[in-house]
GROMACS .gro file of C-alpha atoms in nm:
model
  504
    1UNK     CA    1   0.072   1.384   0.212
    2UNK     CA    2   0.376   1.351  -0.013
    3UNK     CA    3   0.597   1.259   0.281
    4UNK     CA    4   0.369   0.973   0.375
    5UNK     CA    5   0.362   0.835   0.025
    6UNK     CA    6   0.740   0.829  -0.002
    7UNK     CA    7   0.746   0.532   0.234
    8UNK     CA    8   0.494   0.332   0.029
    9UNK     CA    9   0.654   0.422  -0.306
   10UNK     CA   10   0.857   0.127  -0.436
   11UNK     CA   11   1.012   0.311  -0.731
   12UNK     CA   12   1.248   0.603  -0.775
   13UNK     CA   13   1.229   0.906  -0.544
   14UNK     CA   14   1.407   1.131  -0.794
   15UNK     CA   15   1.086   1.329  -0.851
   16UNK     CA   16   1.007   1.368  -0.480
   17UNK     CA   17   1.056   1.750  -0.489
   18UNK     CA   18   0.797   1.780  -0.767
   19UNK     CA   19   0.565   1.555  -0.568
   20UNK     CA   20   0.586   1.788  -0.269
   21UNK     CA   21   0.528   2.099  -0.481
   22UNK     CA   22   0.212   1.972  -0.650
   23UNK     CA   23   0.100   1.773  -0.343
   24UNK     CA   24   0.057   1.440  -0.519
   25UNK     CA   25   0.203   1.099  -0.422
   26UNK     CA   26   0.543   1.042  -0.574
   27UNK     CA   27   0.440   0.712  -0.732
   28UNK     CA   28   0.168   0.892  -0.927
   29UNK     CA   29   0.418   1.157  -1.033
   30UNK     CA   30   0.655   0.880  -1.146
   31UNK     CA   31   0.376   0.718  -1.346
   32UNK     CA   32   0.283   1.035  -1.534
   33UNK     CA   33   0.648   1.128  -1.593
   34UNK     CA   34   0.724   0.781  -1.732
   35UNK     CA   35   0.423   0.795  -1.962
   36UNK     CA   36   0.532   1.135  -2.096
   37UNK     CA   37   0.883   0.995  -2.146
   38UNK     CA   38   0.728   0.694  -2.325
   39UNK     CA   39   0.542   0.937  -2.553
   40UNK     CA   40   0.870   1.100  -2.658
   41UNK     CA   41   1.031   0.760  -2.704
   42UNK     CA   42   0.735   0.650  -2.917
   43UNK     CA   43   0.789   0.941  -3.156
   44UNK     CA   44   1.158   0.855  -3.177
   45UNK     CA   45   1.077   0.485  -3.222
   46UNK     CA   46   0.848   0.555  -3.519
   47UNK     CA   47   1.083   0.801  -3.692
   48UNK     CA   48   1.427   0.650  -3.631
   49UNK     CA   49   1.351   0.280  -3.582
   50UNK     CA   50   1.097   0.254  -3.861
   51UNK     CA   51   1.055  -0.098  -4.006
   52UNK     CA   52   1.198   0.027  -4.335
   53UNK     CA   53   1.521   0.128  -4.158
   54UNK     CA   54   1.554  -0.129  -3.878
   55UNK     CA   55   1.513  -0.504  -3.841
   56UNK     CA   56   1.233  -0.650  -3.625
   57UNK     CA   57   1.503  -0.786  -3.392
   58UNK     CA   58   1.631  -0.437  -3.308
   59UNK     CA   59   1.277  -0.304  -3.264
   60UNK     CA   60   1.197  -0.590  -3.025
   61UNK     CA   61   1.515  -0.534  -2.822
   62UNK     CA   62   1.470  -0.157  -2.790
   63UNK     CA   63   1.099  -0.181  -2.703
   64UNK     CA   64   1.171  -0.443  -2.435
   65UNK     CA   65   1.467  -0.265  -2.273
   66UNK     CA   66   1.280   0.066  -2.259
   67UNK     CA   67   0.985  -0.115  -2.103
   68UNK     CA   68   1.199  -0.267  -1.829
   69UNK     CA   69   1.359   0.071  -1.759
   70UNK     CA   70   1.017   0.237  -1.709
   71UNK     CA   71   0.906  -0.051  -1.487
   72UNK     CA   72   1.216  -0.020  -1.267
   73UNK     CA   73   1.174   0.356  -1.237
   74UNK     CA   74   0.810   0.325  -1.131
   75UNK     CA   75   0.812   0.009  -0.920
   76UNK     CA   76   1.172  -0.071  -0.827
   77UNK     CA   77   1.246  -0.434  -0.753
   78UNK     CA   78   0.873  -0.515  -0.758
   79UNK     CA   79   0.901  -0.502  -1.136
   80UNK     CA   80   1.079  -0.839  -1.115
   81UNK     CA   81   0.730  -0.986  -1.072
   82UNK     CA   82   0.668  -0.901  -1.438
   83UNK     CA   83   0.963  -1.119  -1.539
   84UNK     CA   84   0.872  -1.401  -1.300
   85UNK     CA   85   0.511  -1.412  -1.418
   86UNK     CA   86   0.616  -1.402  -1.783
   87UNK     CA   87   0.892  -1.660  -1.730
   88UNK     CA   88   0.667  -1.910  -1.553
   89UNK     CA   89   0.402  -1.881  -1.823
   90UNK     CA   90   0.653  -1.916  -2.106
   91UNK     CA   91   0.792  -2.229  -1.940
   92UNK     CA   92   0.442  -2.375  -1.933
   93UNK     CA   93   0.398  -2.294  -2.303
   94UNK     CA   94   0.726  -2.464  -2.390
   95UNK     CA   95   0.716  -2.775  -2.170
   96UNK     CA   96   0.344  -2.859  -2.152
   97UNK     CA   97   0.174  -3.027  -2.447
   98UNK     CA   98  -0.017  -2.803  -2.684
   99UNK     CA   99  -0.344  -2.979  -2.612
  100UNK     CA  100  -0.363  -2.850  -2.252
  101UNK     CA  101  -0.105  -2.573  -2.256
  102UNK     CA  102  -0.363  -2.292  -2.266
  103UNK     CA  103  -0.545  -2.422  -1.956
  104UNK     CA  104  -0.232  -2.460  -1.743
  105UNK     CA  105  -0.097  -2.127  -1.863
  106UNK     CA  106  -0.425  -1.959  -1.770
  107UNK     CA  107  -0.418  -2.115  -1.422
  108UNK     CA  108  -0.050  -2.034  -1.354
  109UNK     CA  109  -0.070  -1.675  -1.480
  110UNK     CA  110  -0.394  -1.588  -1.302
  111UNK     CA  111  -0.281  -1.761  -0.981
  112UNK     CA  112   0.043  -1.563  -0.969
  113UNK     CA  113  -0.153  -1.240  -1.018
  114UNK     CA  114  -0.396  -1.340  -0.742
  115UNK     CA  115  -0.115  -1.413  -0.495
  116UNK     CA  116   0.045  -1.075  -0.565
  117UNK     CA  117  -0.288  -0.894  -0.530
  118UNK     CA  118  -0.377  -1.065  -0.204
  119UNK     CA  119  -0.039  -0.995  -0.045
  120UNK     CA  120  -0.045  -0.634  -0.158
  121UNK     CA  121  -0.398  -0.573  -0.034
  122UNK     CA  122  -0.401  -0.767   0.294
  123UNK     CA  123  -0.034  -0.774   0.394
  124UNK     CA  124   0.125  -0.450   0.279
  125UNK     CA  125  -0.107  -0.169   0.177
  126UNK     CA  126  -0.485  -0.210   0.214
  127UNK     CA  127  -0.684   0.064   0.048
  128UNK     CA  128  -0.396   0.209  -0.154
  129UNK     CA  129  -0.523   0.397  -0.457
  130UNK     CA  130  -0.182   0.502  -0.591
  131UNK     CA  131  -0.001   0.326  -0.871
  132UNK     CA  132   0.103  -0.028  -0.773
  133UNK     CA  133   0.292  -0.308  -0.940
  134UNK     CA  134  -0.014  -0.532  -0.982
  135UNK     CA  135  -0.164  -0.286  -1.232
  136UNK     CA  136   0.082  -0.374  -1.511
  137UNK     CA  137   0.057  -0.741  -1.409
  138UNK     CA  138  -0.315  -0.729  -1.485
  139UNK     CA  139  -0.243  -0.626  -1.845
  140UNK     CA  140   0.039  -0.883  -1.874
  141UNK     CA  141  -0.205  -1.148  -1.752
  142UNK     CA  142  -0.442  -1.055  -2.033
  143UNK     CA  143  -0.164  -1.078  -2.290
  144UNK     CA  144  -0.023  -1.409  -2.166
  145UNK     CA  145  -0.358  -1.586  -2.144
  146UNK     CA  146  -0.476  -1.450  -2.479
  147UNK     CA  147  -0.149  -1.564  -2.637
  148UNK     CA  148  -0.187  -1.914  -2.492
  149UNK     CA  149  -0.540  -1.955  -2.628
  150UNK     CA  150  -0.439  -1.814  -2.967
  151UNK     CA  151  -0.143  -2.056  -2.991
  152UNK     CA  152  -0.376  -2.343  -2.896
  153UNK     CA  153  -0.625  -2.238  -3.165
  154UNK     CA  154  -0.357  -2.198  -3.429
  155UNK     CA  155  -0.160  -2.518  -3.365
  156UNK     CA  156  -0.418  -2.772  -3.250
  157UNK     CA  157  -0.756  -2.687  -3.403
  158UNK     CA  158  -0.864  -2.726  -3.766
  159UNK     CA  159  -0.964  -2.398  -3.921
  160UNK     CA  160  -1.327  -2.502  -3.968
  161UNK     CA  161  -1.371  -2.523  -3.587
  162UNK     CA  162  -1.265  -2.160  -3.535
  163UNK     CA  163  -1.485  -1.854  -3.543
  164UNK     CA  164  -1.386  -1.573  -3.784
  165UNK     CA  165  -1.224  -1.373  -3.501
  166UNK     CA  166  -1.038  -1.682  -3.375
  167UNK     CA  167  -0.905  -1.746  -3.726
  168UNK     CA  168  -0.771  -1.391  -3.739
  169UNK     CA  169  -0.613  -1.416  -3.393
  170UNK     CA  170  -0.478  -1.771  -3.426
  171UNK     CA  171  -0.097  -1.801  -3.399
  172UNK     CA  172   0.070  -2.054  -3.629
  173UNK     CA  173   0.412  -2.075  -3.464
  174UNK     CA  174   0.552  -2.054  -3.110
  175UNK     CA  175   0.694  -1.706  -3.036
  176UNK     CA  176   1.061  -1.674  -2.947
  177UNK     CA  177   1.152  -1.557  -2.598
  178UNK     CA  178   1.244  -1.210  -2.725
  179UNK     CA  179   0.916  -1.174  -2.916
  180UNK     CA  180   0.727  -1.294  -2.611
  181UNK     CA  181   0.896  -1.045  -2.373
  182UNK     CA  182   0.859  -0.763  -2.623
  183UNK     CA  183   0.487  -0.834  -2.655
  184UNK     CA  184   0.437  -0.844  -2.277
  185UNK     CA  185   0.672  -0.572  -2.157
  186UNK     CA  186   0.724  -0.318  -2.436
  187UNK     CA  187   0.758   0.045  -2.328
  188UNK     CA  188   0.434   0.150  -2.500
  189UNK     CA  189   0.211  -0.067  -2.282
  190UNK     CA  190   0.412  -0.178  -1.978
  191UNK     CA  191   0.257   0.077  -1.740
  192UNK     CA  192  -0.105   0.115  -1.851
  193UNK     CA  193  -0.161  -0.118  -2.145
  194UNK     CA  194  -0.384  -0.150  -2.329
  195UNK     CA  195  -0.388  -0.517  -2.414
  196UNK     CA  196  -0.362  -0.614  -2.779
  197UNK     CA  197  -0.347  -0.928  -2.988
  198UNK     CA  198  -0.008  -1.085  -3.059
  199UNK     CA  199  -0.067  -1.084  -3.435
  200UNK     CA  200  -0.146  -0.711  -3.435
  201UNK     CA  201   0.167  -0.638  -3.231
  202UNK     CA  202   0.388  -0.845  -3.462
  203UNK     CA  203   0.240  -0.671  -3.766
  204UNK     CA  204   0.335  -0.338  -3.606
  205UNK     CA  205   0.691  -0.452  -3.532
  206UNK     CA  206   0.740  -0.596  -3.881
  207UNK     CA  207   0.578  -0.299  -4.055
  208UNK     CA  208   0.284  -0.486  -4.211
  209UNK     CA  209   0.015  -0.327  -3.993
  210UNK     CA  210  -0.095  -0.092  -4.274
  211UNK     CA  211  -0.205  -0.378  -4.494
  212UNK     CA  212  -0.569  -0.494  -4.461
  213UNK     CA  213  -0.550  -0.822  -4.275
  214UNK     CA  214  -0.909  -0.902  -4.185
  215UNK     CA  215  -1.242  -0.844  -4.350
  216UNK     CA  216  -1.422  -0.662  -4.069
  217UNK     CA  217  -1.203  -0.354  -4.118
  218UNK     CA  218  -1.210  -0.358  -4.493
  219UNK     CA  219  -1.391  -0.094  -4.692
  220UNK     CA  220  -1.375   0.052  -5.040
  221UNK     CA  221  -1.110   0.308  -4.953
  222UNK     CA  222  -0.853   0.051  -4.839
  223UNK     CA  223  -0.811  -0.073  -5.196
  224UNK     CA  224  -0.794   0.280  -5.337
  225UNK     CA  225  -0.556   0.569  -5.324
  226UNK     CA  226  -0.571   0.611  -4.943
  227UNK     CA  227  -0.366   0.297  -4.886
  228UNK     CA  228  -0.074   0.394  -5.108
  229UNK     CA  229   0.115   0.589  -4.840
  230UNK     CA  230   0.167   0.519  -4.472
  231UNK     CA  231  -0.085   0.724  -4.271
  232UNK     CA  232   0.034   0.967  -4.006
  233UNK     CA  233  -0.102   0.943  -3.650
  234UNK     CA  234  -0.021   1.310  -3.578
  235UNK     CA  235  -0.377   1.442  -3.573
  236UNK     CA  236  -0.508   1.156  -3.361
  237UNK     CA  237  -0.221   1.185  -3.113
  238UNK     CA  238  -0.277   1.559  -3.073
  239UNK     CA  239  -0.650   1.508  -3.032
  240UNK     CA  240  -0.598   1.239  -2.766
  241UNK     CA  241  -0.344   1.452  -2.579
  242UNK     CA  242  -0.597   1.737  -2.568
  243UNK     CA  243  -0.851   1.491  -2.429
  244UNK     CA  244  -0.596   1.388  -2.166
  245UNK     CA  245  -0.537   1.749  -2.062
  246UNK     CA  246  -0.910   1.821  -2.030
  247UNK     CA  247  -0.973   1.497  -1.840
  248UNK     CA  248  -0.687   1.562  -1.598
  249UNK     CA  249  -0.804   1.917  -1.537
  250UNK     CA  250  -1.162   1.805  -1.466
  251UNK     CA  251  -1.046   1.527  -1.235
  252UNK     CA  252  -0.811   1.746  -1.030
  253UNK     CA  253  -1.079   2.014  -1.002
  254UNK     CA  254  -1.368   1.791  -0.896
  255UNK     CA  255  -1.228   1.480  -0.727
  256UNK     CA  256  -1.188   1.650  -0.388
  257UNK     CA  257  -1.515   1.843  -0.417
  258UNK     CA  258  -1.729   1.535  -0.487
  259UNK     CA  259  -1.584   1.234  -0.303
  260UNK     CA  260  -1.790   0.915  -0.333
  261UNK     CA  261  -1.731   0.847   0.039
  262UNK     CA  262  -1.952   1.144   0.123
  263UNK     CA  263  -2.253   0.948  -0.002
  264UNK     CA  264  -2.236   0.721   0.307
  265UNK     CA  265  -2.182   1.002   0.558
  266UNK     CA  266  -2.446   0.965   0.830
  267UNK     CA  267  -2.532   1.334   0.839
  268UNK     CA  268  -2.555   1.351   0.460
  269UNK     CA  269  -2.783   1.046   0.441
  270UNK     CA  270  -3.013   1.163   0.721
  271UNK     CA  271  -3.046   1.526   0.608
  272UNK     CA  272  -3.049   1.495   0.229
  273UNK     CA  273  -3.360   1.403   0.029
  274UNK     CA  274  -3.324   1.078  -0.158
  275UNK     CA  275  -3.344   1.236  -0.505
  276UNK     CA  276  -3.053   1.465  -0.415
  277UNK     CA  277  -2.855   1.161  -0.297
  278UNK     CA  278  -2.909   1.009  -0.641
  279UNK     CA  279  -2.789   1.327  -0.812
  280UNK     CA  280  -2.486   1.352  -0.584
  281UNK     CA  281  -2.384   0.991  -0.652
  282UNK     CA  282  -2.411   1.046  -1.027
  283UNK     CA  283  -2.199   1.364  -1.008
  284UNK     CA  284  -1.941   1.193  -0.784
  285UNK     CA  285  -1.901   0.908  -1.032
  286UNK     CA  286  -1.893   1.157  -1.318
  287UNK     CA  287  -1.605   1.337  -1.146
  288UNK     CA  288  -1.417   1.009  -1.092
  289UNK     CA  289  -1.425   0.880  -1.449
  290UNK     CA  290  -1.188   1.143  -1.601
  291UNK     CA  291  -0.901   0.979  -1.411
  292UNK     CA  292  -0.948   0.667  -1.622
  293UNK     CA  293  -1.007   0.875  -1.935
  294UNK     CA  294  -0.669   1.040  -1.877
  295UNK     CA  295  -0.473   0.719  -1.815
  296UNK     CA  296  -0.623   0.513  -2.098
  297UNK     CA  297  -0.627   0.791  -2.357
  298UNK     CA  298  -0.264   0.877  -2.284
  299UNK     CA  299  -0.170   0.510  -2.321
  300UNK     CA  300  -0.355   0.500  -2.653
  301UNK     CA  301  -0.175   0.816  -2.771
  302UNK     CA  302   0.164   0.662  -2.684
  303UNK     CA  303   0.092   0.354  -2.895
  304UNK     CA  304  -0.036   0.567  -3.184
  305UNK     CA  305   0.272   0.792  -3.167
  306UNK     CA  306   0.486   0.479  -3.214
  307UNK     CA  307   0.277   0.382  -3.517
  308UNK     CA  308   0.068   0.115  -3.344
  309UNK     CA  309  -0.311   0.119  -3.351
  310UNK     CA  310  -0.393   0.176  -3.718
  311UNK     CA  311  -0.734   0.025  -3.792
  312UNK     CA  312  -0.809   0.102  -4.156
  313UNK     CA  313  -0.976   0.405  -4.309
  314UNK     CA  314  -1.304   0.585  -4.264
  315UNK     CA  315  -1.542   0.635  -4.556
  316UNK     CA  316  -1.394   0.979  -4.621
  317UNK     CA  317  -1.045   0.832  -4.646
  318UNK     CA  318  -0.918   0.954  -4.309
  319UNK     CA  319  -0.713   0.696  -4.114
  320UNK     CA  320  -0.856   0.534  -3.802
  321UNK     CA  321  -0.625   0.486  -3.504
  322UNK     CA  322  -0.857   0.301  -3.267
  323UNK     CA  323  -0.739  -0.060  -3.301
  324UNK     CA  324  -0.642  -0.081  -2.932
  325UNK     CA  325  -0.844   0.210  -2.790
  326UNK     CA  326  -0.978   0.133  -2.444
  327UNK     CA  327  -1.281   0.361  -2.430
  328UNK     CA  328  -1.523   0.582  -2.622
  329UNK     CA  329  -1.600   0.873  -2.394
  330UNK     CA  330  -1.913   1.008  -2.561
  331UNK     CA  331  -2.066   0.660  -2.592
  332UNK     CA  332  -2.000   0.608  -2.220
  333UNK     CA  333  -2.149   0.937  -2.103
  334UNK     CA  334  -2.454   0.905  -2.329
  335UNK     CA  335  -2.504   0.529  -2.298
  336UNK     CA  336  -2.870   0.428  -2.305
  337UNK     CA  337  -2.820   0.075  -2.176
  338UNK     CA  338  -2.605  -0.111  -1.926
  339UNK     CA  339  -2.454  -0.313  -2.211
  340UNK     CA  340  -2.372  -0.002  -2.415
  341UNK     CA  341  -2.185   0.144  -2.118
  342UNK     CA  342  -1.984  -0.175  -2.061
  343UNK     CA  343  -1.910  -0.218  -2.433
  344UNK     CA  344  -1.741   0.123  -2.445
  345UNK     CA  345  -1.562   0.110  -2.108
  346UNK     CA  346  -1.227  -0.071  -2.084
  347UNK     CA  347  -1.283  -0.215  -2.430
  348UNK     CA  348  -0.973  -0.430  -2.451
  349UNK     CA  349  -1.048  -0.597  -2.117
  350UNK     CA  350  -1.403  -0.668  -2.234
  351UNK     CA  351  -1.263  -0.827  -2.551
  352UNK     CA  352  -1.023  -1.037  -2.343
  353UNK     CA  353  -1.306  -1.159  -2.119
  354UNK     CA  354  -1.516  -1.240  -2.423
  355UNK     CA  355  -1.239  -1.431  -2.604
  356UNK     CA  356  -1.098  -1.637  -2.317
  357UNK     CA  357  -1.412  -1.690  -2.109
  358UNK     CA  358  -1.752  -1.596  -2.253
  359UNK     CA  359  -1.704  -1.767  -2.591
  360UNK     CA  360  -1.543  -2.077  -2.439
  361UNK     CA  361  -1.725  -2.139  -2.110
  362UNK     CA  362  -1.981  -2.422  -2.150
  363UNK     CA  363  -2.189  -2.333  -1.842
  364UNK     CA  364  -2.345  -1.995  -1.761
  365UNK     CA  365  -2.085  -1.788  -1.948
  366UNK     CA  366  -2.220  -1.454  -1.823
  367UNK     CA  367  -2.173  -1.541  -1.453
  368UNK     CA  368  -1.832  -1.697  -1.526
  369UNK     CA  369  -1.725  -1.383  -1.711
  370UNK     CA  370  -1.827  -1.153  -1.425
  371UNK     CA  371  -1.649  -1.381  -1.177
  372UNK     CA  372  -1.329  -1.382  -1.383
  373UNK     CA  373  -1.346  -1.005  -1.413
  374UNK     CA  374  -1.377  -0.970  -1.036
  375UNK     CA  375  -1.085  -1.207  -0.973
  376UNK     CA  376  -0.871  -1.026  -1.228
  377UNK     CA  377  -0.942  -0.683  -1.076
  378UNK     CA  378  -0.832  -0.784  -0.726
  379UNK     CA  379  -0.953  -0.895  -0.387
  380UNK     CA  380  -1.123  -0.601  -0.227
  381UNK     CA  381  -1.471  -0.715  -0.118
  382UNK     CA  382  -1.626  -0.417  -0.296
  383UNK     CA  383  -1.516  -0.560  -0.631
  384UNK     CA  384  -1.723  -0.872  -0.579
  385UNK     CA  385  -2.027  -0.677  -0.465
  386UNK     CA  386  -1.998  -0.470  -0.781
  387UNK     CA  387  -1.977  -0.767  -1.014
  388UNK     CA  388  -2.253  -0.961  -0.840
  389UNK     CA  389  -2.474  -0.655  -0.870
  390UNK     CA  390  -2.362  -0.624  -1.232
  391UNK     CA  391  -2.497  -0.971  -1.311
  392UNK     CA  392  -2.840  -0.875  -1.178
  393UNK     CA  393  -2.831  -0.543  -1.363
  394UNK     CA  394  -2.736  -0.710  -1.691
  395UNK     CA  395  -3.015  -0.967  -1.665
  396UNK     CA  396  -3.272  -0.700  -1.584
  397UNK     CA  397  -3.149  -0.473  -1.864
  398UNK     CA  398  -3.178  -0.758  -2.115
  399UNK     CA  399  -3.532  -0.835  -2.000
  400UNK     CA  400  -3.638  -0.471  -2.033
  401UNK     CA  401  -3.478  -0.430  -2.371
  402UNK     CA  402  -3.633  -0.751  -2.504
  403UNK     CA  403  -3.985  -0.690  -2.372
  404UNK     CA  404  -4.035  -0.313  -2.349
  405UNK     CA  405  -3.810  -0.150  -2.608
  406UNK     CA  406  -4.005  -0.277  -2.915
  407UNK     CA  407  -4.312  -0.082  -2.797
  408UNK     CA  408  -4.118   0.246  -2.824
  409UNK     CA  409  -3.977   0.180  -3.171
  410UNK     CA  410  -4.300   0.276  -3.348
  411UNK     CA  411  -4.188   0.636  -3.410
  412UNK     CA  412  -3.888   0.866  -3.373
  413UNK     CA  413  -4.049   1.070  -3.094
  414UNK     CA  414  -4.124   0.757  -2.890
  415UNK     CA  415  -3.772   0.632  -2.946
  416UNK     CA  416  -3.627   0.963  -2.821
  417UNK     CA  417  -3.840   0.942  -2.509
  418UNK     CA  418  -3.721   0.586  -2.452
  419UNK     CA  419  -3.358   0.691  -2.501
  420UNK     CA  420  -3.384   0.975  -2.249
  421UNK     CA  421  -3.545   0.752  -1.988
  422UNK     CA  422  -3.299   0.467  -2.039
  423UNK     CA  423  -3.003   0.710  -2.033
  424UNK     CA  424  -3.109   0.837  -1.689
  425UNK     CA  425  -3.168   0.486  -1.558
  426UNK     CA  426  -2.838   0.362  -1.701
  427UNK     CA  427  -2.638   0.637  -1.532
  428UNK     CA  428  -2.810   0.573  -1.199
  429UNK     CA  429  -2.770   0.195  -1.233
  430UNK     CA  430  -2.400   0.224  -1.320
  431UNK     CA  431  -2.335   0.461  -1.029
  432UNK     CA  432  -2.522   0.231  -0.790
  433UNK     CA  433  -2.338  -0.078  -0.917
  434UNK     CA  434  -1.989   0.074  -0.916
  435UNK     CA  435  -2.009   0.245  -0.575
  436UNK     CA  436  -1.864  -0.061  -0.385
  437UNK     CA  437  -1.583  -0.073  -0.644
  438UNK     CA  438  -1.476   0.270  -0.517
  439UNK     CA  439  -1.559   0.219  -0.148
  440UNK     CA  440  -1.365  -0.114  -0.146
  441UNK     CA  441  -1.447  -0.233   0.209
  442UNK     CA  442  -1.746  -0.460   0.264
  443UNK     CA  443  -1.873  -0.257   0.560
  444UNK     CA  444  -1.880   0.072   0.372
  445UNK     CA  445  -2.026  -0.092   0.062
  446UNK     CA  446  -2.312  -0.253   0.252
  447UNK     CA  447  -2.370   0.073   0.437
  448UNK     CA  448  -2.414   0.244   0.102
  449UNK     CA  449  -2.661  -0.017  -0.022
  450UNK     CA  450  -2.852   0.001   0.306
  451UNK     CA  451  -2.883   0.378   0.270
  452UNK     CA  452  -3.050   0.309  -0.065
  453UNK     CA  453  -3.261   0.027   0.088
  454UNK     CA  454  -3.120  -0.213  -0.174
  455UNK     CA  455  -3.381  -0.062  -0.404
  456UNK     CA  456  -3.216  -0.143  -0.737
  457UNK     CA  457  -3.135  -0.498  -0.628
  458UNK     CA  458  -3.502  -0.552  -0.548
  459UNK     CA  459  -3.610  -0.382  -0.869
  460UNK     CA  460  -3.381  -0.604  -1.078
  461UNK     CA  461  -3.521  -0.915  -0.910
  462UNK     CA  462  -3.880  -0.806  -0.981
  463UNK     CA  463  -3.797  -0.724  -1.344
  464UNK     CA  464  -3.631  -1.060  -1.405
  465UNK     CA  465  -3.925  -1.244  -1.250
  466UNK     CA  466  -4.188  -1.038  -1.430
  467UNK     CA  467  -4.015  -1.021  -1.768
  468UNK     CA  468  -3.839  -1.353  -1.826
  469UNK     CA  469  -3.609  -1.373  -2.124
  470UNK     CA  470  -3.438  -1.664  -2.288
  471UNK     CA  471  -3.060  -1.673  -2.302
  472UNK     CA  472  -2.896  -1.548  -2.620
  473UNK     CA  473  -2.751  -1.890  -2.694
  474UNK     CA  474  -3.093  -2.050  -2.662
  475UNK     CA  475  -3.247  -1.785  -2.888
  476UNK     CA  476  -2.974  -1.838  -3.146
  477UNK     CA  477  -3.020  -2.216  -3.127
  478UNK     CA  478  -3.397  -2.185  -3.167
  479UNK     CA  479  -3.353  -1.952  -3.464
  480UNK     CA  480  -3.107  -2.197  -3.620
  481UNK     CA  481  -3.344  -2.488  -3.557
  482UNK     CA  482  -3.625  -2.284  -3.708
  483UNK     CA  483  -3.420  -2.217  -4.019
  484UNK     CA  484  -3.334  -2.586  -4.045
  485UNK     CA  485  -3.702  -2.685  -4.005
  486UNK     CA  486  -3.797  -2.428  -4.266
  487UNK     CA  487  -3.532  -2.568  -4.499
  488UNK     CA  488  -3.658  -2.923  -4.438
  489UNK     CA  489  -4.016  -2.817  -4.510
  490UNK     CA  490  -3.899  -2.636  -4.822
  491UNK     CA  491  -3.707  -2.941  -4.940
  492UNK     CA  492  -4.008  -3.167  -4.869
  493UNK     CA  493  -4.230  -2.938  -5.072
  494UNK     CA  494  -3.980  -2.939  -5.357
  495UNK     CA  495  -3.963  -3.319  -5.346
  496UNK     CA  496  -4.343  -3.350  -5.354
  497UNK     CA  497  -4.361  -3.110  -5.647
  498UNK     CA  498  -4.093  -3.305  -5.831
  499UNK     CA  499  -4.276  -3.634  -5.770
  500UNK     CA  500  -4.599  -3.484  -5.903
  501UNK     CA  501  -4.421  -3.353  -6.211
  502UNK     CA  502  -4.272  -3.697  -6.273
  503UNK     CA  503  -4.611  -3.861  -6.227
  504UNK     CA  504  -4.769  -3.619  -6.470
   0.00000   0.00000   0.00000
């Protein structure tokens, strides 16, 4: 196994002996080794290149050079794509007018990512699950496009046209090339992200990230004694590293015992009762998720170890280090709705989709957001089957929540019953939806859905037809119109009363 992966590995083969001993592909070994090295560098960065000791220029230079070194070690000359993508986008930002810069930058950045993904999938290495160079490019794409929209908001729009979050994220000056490269390719996030806002990153580099900068994170403790000293991320880093160790152990123990591919095995489908197929699919997906828990939690720990990720204080005065966290494991595993699961899975990507697409798309933002998410993930057919199914699931879940949930809110016991039922349905629906994302190929994905008789697709269609629900934007507009009508009626009544008083 390790010998075969040496050929497809584009990075260093220095750790090939370790790869053969533990029987894992060398590119995966490189990835983990680089992340552990980044963790040590993050501790050094926070202690010895602290903003009180070092200028932002030095911090930018060191973070960028370390990032490029890790990229070269993991991906070899393929890491040049990171520079090309960043360089093309920065040229667009500089030479295209501010009015349309964000649109062209979005098109150029996403198009370059798409070309790289298509060539990797259909020309070089179809079905490769190991680390590949398009993974970091996906995070860089998020950063570049977010930056372009935030510059556009900050330099072209009056403040009254911006939402509160857009005001906080808006950038008031064009970043220098060094700041831009440091933001995109710093060693803390070059391999696994997560994405973050440019303003938050600059506050970290300049040492102002411990000051309350936006109202949504403010609480009584931030103005008290807890804000007098710089908080330490030690406890959170240790906790997240323990989570990483547990997640990795669970994944390595169960991934080979419960492969998702077994769910489409002809003998398994023909000889296993349907309810056991449901249980097996849930357990197979449950065994697969710790891989993502490990990668994203380790990336979060690296950023925290460097001093990045501080998000205010809890009510008891303890610091929060979840500013750029990518998941909440307990909220995922105990999610009682499709939306709750998605809101706590790959959080920074969900925020990116919301900020650059959902809040700005004038037509059918939900479908556009799912389509953008599919395009960003790559070009395996299974991705598109997953996201098309996700649209149907989301619509059905909204209809159920809007029409049925209120009937269970009459008492605590009814609510607990509703939560148990919706938890089970959510886990089954997520497993059913995500199966093509793991199976990748269209043939295997459709074979899986056929073995389930497309039952949840049909159920979603029936629910949407039987329980129609207005869009959230329409509901908000109707509520706003209702408030305005109420205000008009109230004003008319006041005017009539005033006229009567005058007449009297």
